Short mmCIF file of C-alpha atoms in Angstrom, two decimals:
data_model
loop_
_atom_site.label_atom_id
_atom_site.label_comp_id
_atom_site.label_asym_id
_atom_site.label_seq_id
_atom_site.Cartn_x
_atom_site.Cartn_y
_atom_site.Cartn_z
CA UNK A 284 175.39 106.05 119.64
CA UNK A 285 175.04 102.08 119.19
CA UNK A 286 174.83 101.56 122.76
CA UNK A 287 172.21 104.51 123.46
CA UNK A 288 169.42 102.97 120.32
CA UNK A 289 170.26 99.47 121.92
CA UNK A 290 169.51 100.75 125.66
CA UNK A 291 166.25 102.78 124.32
CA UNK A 292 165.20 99.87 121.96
CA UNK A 293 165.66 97.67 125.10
CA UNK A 294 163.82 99.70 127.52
CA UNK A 295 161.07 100.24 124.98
CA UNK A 296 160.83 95.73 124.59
CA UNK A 297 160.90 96.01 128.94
CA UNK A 298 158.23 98.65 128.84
CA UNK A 299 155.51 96.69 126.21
CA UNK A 300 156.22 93.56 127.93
CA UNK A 301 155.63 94.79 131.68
CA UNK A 302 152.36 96.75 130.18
CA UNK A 303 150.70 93.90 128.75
CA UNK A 304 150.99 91.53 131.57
CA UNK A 305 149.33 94.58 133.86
CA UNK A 306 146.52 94.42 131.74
CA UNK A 307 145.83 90.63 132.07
CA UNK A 308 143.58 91.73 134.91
CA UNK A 309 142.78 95.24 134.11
CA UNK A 310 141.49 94.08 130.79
CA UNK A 311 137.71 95.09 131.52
CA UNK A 312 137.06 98.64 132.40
CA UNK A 313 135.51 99.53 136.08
CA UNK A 314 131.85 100.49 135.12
CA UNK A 315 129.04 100.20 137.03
CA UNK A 316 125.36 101.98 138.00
CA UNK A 317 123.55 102.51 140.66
CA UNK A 318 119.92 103.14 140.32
CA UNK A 319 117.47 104.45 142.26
CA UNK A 320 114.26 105.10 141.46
CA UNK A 321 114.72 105.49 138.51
CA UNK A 322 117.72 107.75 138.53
CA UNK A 323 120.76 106.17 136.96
CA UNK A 324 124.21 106.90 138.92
CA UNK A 325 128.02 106.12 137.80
CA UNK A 326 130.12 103.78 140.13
CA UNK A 327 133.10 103.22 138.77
CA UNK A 328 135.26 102.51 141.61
CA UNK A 329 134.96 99.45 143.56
CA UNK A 330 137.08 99.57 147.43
CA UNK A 331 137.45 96.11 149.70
CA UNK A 332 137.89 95.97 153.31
CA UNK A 333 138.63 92.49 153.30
CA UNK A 334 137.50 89.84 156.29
CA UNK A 335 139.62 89.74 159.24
CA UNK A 336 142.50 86.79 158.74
CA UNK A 337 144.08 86.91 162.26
CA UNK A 338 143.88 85.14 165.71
CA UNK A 339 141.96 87.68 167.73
CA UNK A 340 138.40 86.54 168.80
CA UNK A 341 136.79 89.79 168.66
CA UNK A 342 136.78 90.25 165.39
CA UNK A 343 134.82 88.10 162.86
CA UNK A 344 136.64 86.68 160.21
CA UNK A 345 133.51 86.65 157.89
CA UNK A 346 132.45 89.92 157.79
CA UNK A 347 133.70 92.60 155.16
CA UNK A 348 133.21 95.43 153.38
CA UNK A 349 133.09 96.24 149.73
CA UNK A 350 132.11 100.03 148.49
CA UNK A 351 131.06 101.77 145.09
CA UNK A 352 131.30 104.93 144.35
CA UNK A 353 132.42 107.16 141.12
CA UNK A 354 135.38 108.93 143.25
CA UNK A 355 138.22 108.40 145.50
CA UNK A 356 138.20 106.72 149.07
CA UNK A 357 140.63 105.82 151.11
CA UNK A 358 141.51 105.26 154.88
CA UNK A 359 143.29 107.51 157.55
CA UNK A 360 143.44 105.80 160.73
CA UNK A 361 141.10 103.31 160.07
CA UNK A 362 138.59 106.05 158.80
CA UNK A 363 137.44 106.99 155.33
CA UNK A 364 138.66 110.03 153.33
CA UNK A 365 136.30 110.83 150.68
CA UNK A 366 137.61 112.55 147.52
CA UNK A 367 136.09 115.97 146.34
CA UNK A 368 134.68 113.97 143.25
CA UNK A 369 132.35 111.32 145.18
CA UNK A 370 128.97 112.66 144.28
CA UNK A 371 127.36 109.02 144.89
CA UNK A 372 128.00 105.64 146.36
CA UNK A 373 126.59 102.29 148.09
CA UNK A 374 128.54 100.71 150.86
CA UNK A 375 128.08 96.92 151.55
CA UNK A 376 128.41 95.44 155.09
CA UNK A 377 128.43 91.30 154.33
CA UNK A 378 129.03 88.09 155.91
CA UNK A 379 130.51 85.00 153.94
CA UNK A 380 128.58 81.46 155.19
CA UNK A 381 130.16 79.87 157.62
CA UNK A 382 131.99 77.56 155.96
CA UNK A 383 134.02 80.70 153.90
CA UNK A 384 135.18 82.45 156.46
CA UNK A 385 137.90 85.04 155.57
CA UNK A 386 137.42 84.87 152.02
CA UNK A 387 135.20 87.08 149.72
CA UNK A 388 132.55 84.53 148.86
CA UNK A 389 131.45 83.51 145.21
CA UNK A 390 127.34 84.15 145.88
CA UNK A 391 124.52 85.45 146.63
CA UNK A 392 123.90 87.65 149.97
CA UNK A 393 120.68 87.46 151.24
CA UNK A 394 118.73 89.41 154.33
CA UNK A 395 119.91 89.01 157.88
CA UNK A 396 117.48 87.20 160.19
CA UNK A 397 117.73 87.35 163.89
CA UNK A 398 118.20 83.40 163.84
CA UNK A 399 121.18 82.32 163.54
CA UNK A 400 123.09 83.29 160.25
CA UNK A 401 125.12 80.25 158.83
CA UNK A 402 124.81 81.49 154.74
CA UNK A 403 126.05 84.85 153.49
CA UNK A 404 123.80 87.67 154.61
CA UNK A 405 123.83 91.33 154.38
CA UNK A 406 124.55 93.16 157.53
CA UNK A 407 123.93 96.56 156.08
CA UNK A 408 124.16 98.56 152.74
CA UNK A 409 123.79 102.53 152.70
CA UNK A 410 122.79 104.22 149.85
CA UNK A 411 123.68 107.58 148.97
CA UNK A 412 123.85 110.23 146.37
CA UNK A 413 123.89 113.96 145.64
CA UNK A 414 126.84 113.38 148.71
CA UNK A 415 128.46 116.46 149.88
CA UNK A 416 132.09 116.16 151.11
CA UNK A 417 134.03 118.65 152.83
CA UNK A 418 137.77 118.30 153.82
CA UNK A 419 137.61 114.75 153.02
CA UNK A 420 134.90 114.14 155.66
CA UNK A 421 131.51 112.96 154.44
CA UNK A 422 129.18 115.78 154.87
CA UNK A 423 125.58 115.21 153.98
CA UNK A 424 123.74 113.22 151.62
CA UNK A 425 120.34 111.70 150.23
CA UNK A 426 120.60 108.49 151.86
CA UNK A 427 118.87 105.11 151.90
CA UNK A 428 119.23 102.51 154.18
CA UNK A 429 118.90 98.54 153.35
CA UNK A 430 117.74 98.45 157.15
CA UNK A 431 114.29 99.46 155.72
CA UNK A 432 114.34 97.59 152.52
CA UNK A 433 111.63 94.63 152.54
CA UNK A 434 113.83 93.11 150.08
CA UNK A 435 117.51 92.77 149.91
CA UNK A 436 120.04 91.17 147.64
CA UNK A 437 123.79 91.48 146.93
CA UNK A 438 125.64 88.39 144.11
CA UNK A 439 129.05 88.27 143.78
CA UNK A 440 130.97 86.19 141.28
CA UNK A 441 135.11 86.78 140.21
CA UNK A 442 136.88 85.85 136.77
CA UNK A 443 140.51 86.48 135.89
CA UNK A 444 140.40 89.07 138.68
CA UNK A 445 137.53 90.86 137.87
CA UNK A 446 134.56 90.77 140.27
CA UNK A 447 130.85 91.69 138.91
CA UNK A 448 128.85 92.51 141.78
CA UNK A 449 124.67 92.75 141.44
CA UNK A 450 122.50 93.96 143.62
CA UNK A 451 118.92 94.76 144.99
CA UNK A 452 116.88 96.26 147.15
CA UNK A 453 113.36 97.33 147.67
CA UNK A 454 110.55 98.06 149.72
CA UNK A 455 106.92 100.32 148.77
CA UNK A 456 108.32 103.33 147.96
CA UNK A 457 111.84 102.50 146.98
CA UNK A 458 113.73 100.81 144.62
CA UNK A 459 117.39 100.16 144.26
CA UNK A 460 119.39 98.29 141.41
CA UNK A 461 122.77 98.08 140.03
CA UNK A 462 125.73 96.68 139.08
CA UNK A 463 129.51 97.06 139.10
CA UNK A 464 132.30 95.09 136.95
CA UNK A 465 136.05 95.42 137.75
CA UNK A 466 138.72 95.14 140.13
CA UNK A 467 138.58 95.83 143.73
CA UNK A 468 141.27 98.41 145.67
CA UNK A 469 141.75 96.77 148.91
CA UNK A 470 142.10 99.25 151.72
CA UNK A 471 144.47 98.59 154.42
CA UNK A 472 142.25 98.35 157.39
CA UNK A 473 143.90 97.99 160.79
CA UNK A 474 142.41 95.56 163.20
CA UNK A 475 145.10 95.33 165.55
#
C-alpha cells in the first residue's frame, strides 16, 4: 500500500511539474477579431506555413503563410482541410525583407509594388466569412480580397512565444481590421 501512495504521490509531483512548464508559452489565451465593416468575427486559431529553409531555387525562402480562423485547418497533401466549425477566417500571403529570409519577421508588412520588393510586403490576404465547408473542402464564402484594398497593412511582433499579429485593410467601400494574440500551429507543408 506504501509503494502504491508513493507511486501516485509521485506521478501526481511529475504531472504538476510537466503542466506548468507547458504553460510557460501557452500562458495567454488565442483570441483574436476580425472585423469587417463593422461586423466583429472570432479568430481564435492562428496556423503557420513557415518560409521555405532548403536548397532548391524555386522556391523562395521569404515567403510564408500565416492563417486565422475560429476552427480547425490542417493539410492533406499539401492542401487544406477545413473543419466543420470554420465559419470565418483571413489568410496572409507575406514576404520577410530581404535581409530575413526564412524567418517570420518582427514588423510591419506593407503593399506589394511592382518594383522591386526588398522590405516585407504582402503578397495577398483573403478575407472570408459566413464560409461554408463541405467534406473538409472549402465551399463558398463572402470573400474579400486585399488585391482590391487601396490600403494594406499586416505587423507582427513575438514575446515568450506568443505572436500578436495586427492588421489593415481598406479601400471606398470596405474596411477590414483585426487582431490575433497567441501561438502559431505550424503546418507541415511539403516543398519537396
Amino acid at each position: 500500500m506504501k509503494k502504491f501512495l508513493f507511486l501516485s504521490l509521485l506521478f501526481t509531483l511529475v504531472l504538476t511539474s510537466c503542466s506548468d512548464d507547458d504553460n510557460k508559452t501557452q500562458g495567454t489565451a488565442n483570441k483574436g477579431t476580425l472585423t469587417v465593416n463593422g461586423v466583429d468575427y472570432d479568430v481564435n486559431r492562428a496556423y503557420l506555413i513557415p518560409n521555405y529553409t532548403g536548397q532548391n531555387p524555386e522556391y523562395d525562402k521569404r515567403r510564408f503563410y500565416i492563417v486565422l480562423a475560429n476552427g480547425g485547418l490542417s493539410l492533406n497533401n499539401n492542401e487544406f482541410v477545413y473543419s466543420g466549425g470554420i465559419t470565418q477566417l483571413i489568410d496572409f500571403n507575406l514576404y520577410t525583407s530581404d535581409g530575413n529570409p526564412g524567418s517570420i519577421e518582427e514588423t510591419t508588412y506593407g503593399l506589394w509594388s511592382n518594383t522591386p520588393n526588398t522590405e516585407a510586403y504582402i503578397a495577398h490576404a483573403g478575407i472570408n466569412t459566413d464560409v461554408e465547408v463541405q467534406n473538409g473542402e472549402f465551399i463558398s464564402a463572402n470573400s474579400l480580397s486585399s488585391d482590391d484594398m487601396d490600403s494594406r497593412q499586416v505587423t507582427i511582433s513575438k514575446n515568450n512565444g506568443v505572436y500578436t499579429i495586427t492588421f489593415s485593410f481598406s479601400n471606398e467601400t470596405n474596411t477590414v481590421t483585426g487582431s490575433y494574440k497567441g501561438t502559431l500551429q505550424s503546418l507541415n507543408y511539403n516543398y519537396e
